[in-house]
Short mmCIF file of C-alpha atoms and ligand atoms in Angstrom, two decimals:
data_model
loop_
_atom_site.label_atom_id
_atom_site.label_comp_id
_atom_site.label_asym_id
_atom_site.label_seq_id
_atom_site.Cartn_x
_atom_site.Cartn_y
_atom_site.Cartn_z
CA MET A 1 102.33 -43.93 -58.65
CA THR A 2 99.50 -43.80 -61.14
CA ILE A 3 98.69 -40.11 -61.13
CA THR A 4 100.11 -38.18 -64.03
CA ALA A 5 100.33 -34.43 -64.09
CA ARG A 6 101.74 -31.54 -66.02
CA PHE A 7 103.04 -28.67 -63.97
CA HIS A 8 105.11 -25.53 -63.83
CA GLY A 9 106.33 -23.19 -61.14
CA VAL A 10 108.13 -19.92 -60.75
CA THR A 11 109.45 -17.83 -57.88
CA ASP A 12 110.30 -14.19 -58.41
CA GLN A 13 111.78 -11.40 -56.34
CA GLY A 14 109.16 -8.93 -57.48
CA ARG A 15 109.74 -5.24 -58.02
CA VAL A 16 110.24 -3.88 -54.52
CA ARG A 17 111.98 -6.41 -52.29
CA LYS A 18 115.78 -6.57 -52.25
CA ALA A 19 115.84 -10.37 -52.14
CA ASN A 20 113.62 -13.36 -52.77
CA GLN A 21 112.76 -15.06 -49.49
CA ASP A 22 110.24 -17.38 -51.17
CA ALA A 23 111.34 -20.82 -52.29
CA ILE A 24 109.57 -23.52 -54.32
CA LEU A 25 109.84 -27.22 -54.99
CA VAL A 26 108.34 -28.39 -58.27
CA ASP A 27 109.28 -32.02 -58.71
CA PHE A 28 106.88 -34.93 -58.95
CA PRO A 29 105.39 -36.14 -56.60
CA LEU A 30 105.97 -33.01 -54.49
CA PHE A 31 105.04 -29.39 -54.98
CA ILE A 32 105.72 -26.75 -52.34
CA VAL A 33 105.64 -22.98 -51.95
CA ALA A 34 107.43 -21.54 -48.92
CA ASP A 35 107.41 -17.86 -47.96
CA GLY A 36 110.31 -17.08 -45.67
CA MET A 37 110.28 -14.28 -43.11
CA GLY A 38 112.85 -12.55 -40.98
CA GLY A 39 115.36 -9.84 -41.72
CA HIS A 40 118.56 -10.00 -43.74
CA ALA A 41 118.90 -13.41 -45.42
CA ALA A 42 117.08 -15.12 -42.54
CA GLY A 43 113.85 -15.68 -44.46
CA GLU A 44 115.79 -17.17 -47.37
CA THR A 45 117.47 -19.60 -45.00
CA ALA A 46 114.18 -20.71 -43.44
CA SER A 47 112.34 -21.27 -46.72
CA GLU A 48 115.36 -23.08 -48.17
CA ILE A 49 115.47 -25.45 -45.16
CA ILE A 50 111.89 -26.64 -45.73
CA ILE A 51 112.52 -27.13 -49.45
CA GLN A 52 115.76 -29.07 -48.85
CA THR A 53 114.04 -31.25 -46.25
CA PHE A 54 111.36 -32.26 -48.76
CA ARG A 55 113.78 -32.66 -51.65
CA THR A 56 114.83 -36.03 -50.19
CA PHE A 57 111.36 -37.40 -51.07
CA VAL A 58 111.47 -36.44 -54.74
CA GLY A 59 111.14 -39.59 -56.81
CA ALA A 60 109.43 -41.50 -54.01
CA THR A 61 106.52 -43.69 -55.08
CA ALA A 62 104.20 -42.24 -52.45
CA VAL A 63 104.41 -39.60 -49.79
CA ASP A 64 101.85 -40.09 -47.03
CA ALA A 65 100.49 -37.68 -44.43
CA GLN A 66 102.69 -39.04 -41.68
CA THR A 67 105.80 -38.46 -43.79
CA VAL A 68 104.73 -34.91 -44.59
CA VAL A 69 103.98 -34.03 -40.96
CA GLU A 70 107.29 -35.55 -39.80
CA ALA A 71 109.26 -33.72 -42.48
CA ILE A 72 107.69 -30.41 -41.49
CA GLY A 73 108.54 -31.13 -37.85
CA GLN A 74 112.11 -31.94 -38.89
CA ALA A 75 112.42 -28.70 -40.88
CA ASN A 76 110.90 -26.73 -37.99
CA ALA A 77 113.50 -28.15 -35.59
CA GLU A 78 116.30 -27.37 -38.05
CA ILE A 79 115.11 -23.76 -38.46
CA LEU A 80 115.02 -23.31 -34.67
CA ARG A 81 118.46 -24.94 -34.30
CA ARG A 82 120.04 -22.69 -36.95
CA ALA A 83 118.34 -19.58 -35.55
CA ALA A 84 119.75 -20.36 -32.09
CA LEU A 85 123.28 -20.70 -33.52
CA ASP A 86 123.30 -17.56 -35.64
CA PRO A 87 122.03 -14.23 -34.25
CA ASP A 88 121.60 -12.94 -37.84
CA THR A 89 118.87 -15.50 -38.39
CA ALA A 90 117.17 -15.27 -34.98
CA GLY A 91 113.41 -15.18 -35.38
CA MET A 92 113.40 -16.53 -38.92
CA GLY A 93 110.44 -18.54 -40.07
CA THR A 94 108.61 -19.75 -43.11
CA THR A 95 105.20 -20.77 -44.36
CA ALA A 96 104.78 -23.98 -46.30
CA VAL A 97 101.91 -24.99 -48.55
CA GLY A 98 102.17 -28.09 -50.67
CA LEU A 99 100.78 -31.01 -52.61
CA ALA A 100 101.95 -34.59 -52.45
CA MET A 101 100.68 -37.11 -54.96
CA THR A 102 99.88 -40.13 -52.87
CA ARG A 103 97.71 -43.18 -52.64
CA THR A 104 95.60 -44.44 -49.77
CA ALA A 105 93.33 -47.50 -49.71
CA GLN A 106 94.12 -48.19 -53.38
CA HIS A 107 92.99 -44.74 -54.48
CA ASP A 108 95.06 -42.06 -56.04
CA GLU A 109 94.89 -39.06 -53.78
CA VAL A 110 96.29 -35.58 -53.63
CA LEU A 111 97.49 -34.65 -50.19
CA VAL A 112 97.31 -30.92 -49.50
CA PHE A 113 99.23 -29.57 -46.53
CA ASN A 114 99.57 -26.12 -45.06
CA VAL A 115 101.24 -24.08 -42.34
CA GLY A 116 100.87 -20.30 -42.60
CA ASP A 117 99.26 -17.97 -45.13
CA SER A 118 100.48 -19.26 -48.47
CA ARG A 119 97.59 -20.88 -50.31
CA ALA A 120 96.40 -23.89 -52.28
CA TYR A 121 93.47 -23.48 -54.68
CA LEU A 122 91.62 -26.04 -56.77
CA LEU A 123 90.00 -25.24 -60.12
CA ARG A 124 87.38 -27.90 -60.95
CA ASP A 125 84.42 -27.59 -63.32
CA GLY A 126 85.09 -23.88 -63.66
CA ASN A 127 84.96 -23.25 -59.93
CA LEU A 128 88.05 -21.98 -58.18
CA ARG A 129 88.15 -22.43 -54.45
CA GLN A 130 90.79 -22.09 -51.81
CA VAL A 131 91.33 -25.49 -50.20
CA THR A 132 93.59 -24.29 -47.41
CA ALA A 133 92.67 -22.04 -44.50
CA ASP A 134 95.07 -19.14 -43.93
CA HIS A 135 96.78 -19.12 -40.56
CA SER A 136 96.82 -15.35 -40.28
CA LEU A 137 95.38 -12.54 -38.23
CA VAL A 138 93.34 -11.09 -41.12
CA ALA A 139 91.96 -14.53 -42.02
CA GLU A 140 90.62 -14.76 -38.47
CA LEU A 141 89.03 -11.33 -38.91
CA VAL A 142 87.47 -12.47 -42.21
CA ARG A 143 86.15 -15.64 -40.58
CA LYS A 144 84.58 -13.48 -37.84
CA GLY A 145 83.04 -11.24 -40.53
CA GLU A 146 84.92 -8.18 -39.31
CA VAL A 147 86.68 -7.49 -42.63
CA THR A 148 85.92 -8.59 -46.21
CA GLU A 149 88.27 -10.59 -48.45
CA ASP A 150 89.04 -7.44 -50.42
CA GLN A 151 89.78 -5.41 -47.28
CA ALA A 152 92.03 -8.25 -46.10
CA ARG A 153 94.22 -7.87 -49.19
CA ARG A 154 95.01 -4.28 -48.21
CA HIS A 155 94.90 -4.65 -44.43
CA PRO A 156 97.95 -3.12 -42.67
CA GLN A 157 98.37 -6.29 -40.60
CA ARG A 158 97.93 -8.68 -43.53
CA ASN A 159 101.45 -10.07 -43.04
CA VAL A 160 100.86 -11.28 -39.49
CA VAL A 161 100.80 -15.09 -39.54
CA THR A 162 99.45 -17.12 -36.64
CA ARG A 163 101.23 -20.31 -37.65
CA ALA A 164 104.61 -20.83 -39.31
CA LEU A 165 107.70 -22.98 -39.13
CA GLY A 166 110.34 -21.51 -36.83
CA LEU A 167 107.99 -20.05 -34.23
CA HIS A 168 107.64 -22.86 -31.68
CA GLN A 169 108.96 -26.31 -30.84
CA ASP A 170 105.72 -27.81 -32.10
CA VAL A 171 104.15 -27.01 -35.43
CA GLU A 172 100.56 -27.83 -36.27
CA VAL A 173 100.02 -28.90 -39.87
CA ASP A 174 96.69 -28.90 -41.72
CA VAL A 175 96.47 -31.96 -43.95
CA MET A 176 93.65 -32.59 -46.43
CA LEU A 177 93.04 -35.38 -48.91
CA VAL A 178 91.48 -34.51 -52.24
CA ASP A 179 90.06 -37.20 -54.54
CA PRO A 180 91.57 -36.02 -57.80
CA ARG A 181 89.81 -35.87 -61.16
CA VAL A 182 91.41 -35.61 -64.56
CA GLY A 183 91.45 -31.91 -65.44
CA ASP A 184 91.78 -30.68 -61.86
CA LYS A 185 94.12 -27.72 -61.65
CA PHE A 186 95.84 -26.96 -58.37
CA LEU A 187 97.42 -23.58 -57.73
CA LEU A 188 99.96 -23.05 -54.96
CA CYS A 189 101.04 -19.48 -54.32
CA SER A 190 102.54 -17.07 -51.85
CA ASP A 191 100.70 -13.93 -50.74
CA GLY A 192 102.78 -12.01 -53.27
CA LEU A 193 100.29 -13.26 -55.87
CA THR A 194 97.03 -13.08 -53.94
CA ASN A 195 97.73 -9.61 -52.53
CA GLU A 196 98.28 -8.28 -56.07
CA ILE A 197 95.60 -9.99 -58.15
CA PRO A 198 91.89 -10.38 -57.36
CA PHE A 199 90.49 -13.89 -57.04
CA GLN A 200 88.30 -13.62 -60.16
CA GLU A 201 91.27 -12.59 -62.25
CA ILE A 202 93.28 -15.60 -61.05
CA ARG A 203 90.31 -17.80 -61.92
CA ALA A 204 89.97 -16.27 -65.39
CA VAL A 205 93.63 -16.86 -66.18
CA LEU A 206 93.50 -20.49 -65.02
CA MET A 207 90.28 -21.06 -67.00
CA THR A 208 91.56 -19.44 -70.18
CA LEU A 209 95.14 -20.69 -70.34
CA ALA A 210 95.20 -24.49 -70.36
CA ASP A 211 98.95 -24.96 -70.36
CA PRO A 212 100.39 -24.62 -66.81
CA VAL A 213 103.54 -23.00 -68.21
CA VAL A 214 101.53 -20.30 -69.95
CA ALA A 215 99.16 -19.80 -66.99
CA VAL A 216 102.01 -19.43 -64.48
CA GLU A 217 103.87 -16.95 -66.66
CA GLU A 218 100.68 -14.94 -67.23
CA LEU A 219 99.91 -14.77 -63.50
CA LEU A 220 103.46 -13.62 -62.78
CA ALA A 221 103.26 -10.99 -65.52
CA ARG A 222 100.03 -9.65 -64.03
CA ALA A 223 101.52 -9.54 -60.52
CA GLN A 224 104.45 -7.55 -61.96
CA VAL A 225 102.09 -5.09 -63.65
CA ALA A 226 100.20 -4.69 -60.35
CA GLY A 227 103.47 -3.66 -58.70
CA ALA A 228 104.86 -6.94 -57.31
CA HIS A 229 105.36 -5.40 -53.87
CA ASP A 230 106.37 -8.76 -52.41
CA ASN A 231 108.12 -11.89 -53.64
CA VAL A 232 105.82 -13.88 -55.92
CA SER A 233 105.68 -17.67 -56.13
CA ILE A 234 103.25 -19.59 -58.33
CA VAL A 235 102.93 -23.33 -58.98
CA VAL A 236 100.23 -24.88 -61.17
CA VAL A 237 99.67 -28.65 -61.24
CA GLU A 238 97.14 -30.13 -63.62
CA ILE A 239 96.01 -33.73 -63.14
CA THR A 240 96.25 -35.31 -66.59
CA GLY A 241 95.70 -38.97 -65.78
CA LEU A 242 94.59 -41.45 -63.12
CA GLU A 243 94.61 -45.23 -63.03
CA ALA A 244 91.13 -45.70 -64.51
CA SER A 245 90.44 -49.14 -63.04
CA LEU A 246 91.13 -47.89 -59.54
CA VAL A 247 88.97 -44.80 -59.67
CA PRO A 248 85.67 -45.68 -61.34
CA GLU A 249 83.52 -42.66 -62.11
CA ASP A 250 80.43 -44.01 -60.35
CA LEU A 251 82.32 -44.51 -57.10
CA ASP A 252 83.55 -40.94 -57.11
CA VAL A 253 80.80 -39.75 -54.77
CA ASP A 254 82.59 -37.83 -52.10
CA THR A 255 84.67 -35.22 -53.81
CA ALA A 256 84.88 -32.75 -50.96
CA PRO A 257 88.34 -32.72 -49.45
CA GLY A 258 88.51 -34.50 -46.12
CA PHE A 259 89.87 -32.29 -43.41
CA LEU A 260 92.24 -33.84 -40.94
CA PRO A 261 92.81 -30.87 -38.70
CA GLY A 262 95.01 -30.75 -35.67
CA LEU A 263 97.73 -33.09 -36.84
CA THR A 264 100.57 -31.86 -34.74
CA SER A 265 104.17 -32.70 -35.21
CA GLN A 266 105.75 -33.00 -31.82
CA ARG A 267 109.43 -33.39 -31.22
MN1 LIG B 301 105.09 -13.02 -48.99
#
């Protein structure tokens, strides 16, 4: 592993919810935000299952796309198995958005993966952009031009996800590879952040506060001030170093993330 990074993450119950059904993993080379759903402790169980499944890879030298997709399939099966055993957890599910530091074809790469409506953003050269597509009803309405991004944040059906772990036997995982650059800042977050704070405000905080610890704490503080109606999870990962000889500047032509859609984990 030749990527170095500094990072910080927090998950918080917020001001309204009785429990925190979000869960995070912040441990090189893996970073995950999971937003559990389902009544009474069920959501906590589902999000904890995906985190525990991935915890076994912490400390690994590389985590490739195949490993990620298989692990999500494994967690999905475990969530369904547990839900079938315990009526209290029937119908539980979870989103999962994450980063895995990896290497393919002798390049350092950042693997971004997503199921559901938690998000990954990348701040590069002052531009913040969402690198994941939300698997949600309102995201589909936004893509069709029927509602705006701002309307989506307040839409009554904004919590309806179209993909999640725990829904079906098969789970389709979006996997993208990003060619990292020193200074890149990745943000992973649950909708408890993005429903509270406008995009430009998130960008301003990430631009202004260099230290991931300070940026994460500031974003959480602002979500609290905005009301923190949902659980809030925030992870910031800044790329601080790459193996220079392997990633020459003049070869860094294609910086757009490659989309590998439709990778389905089947069991
Ligand atoms: Mn949420």
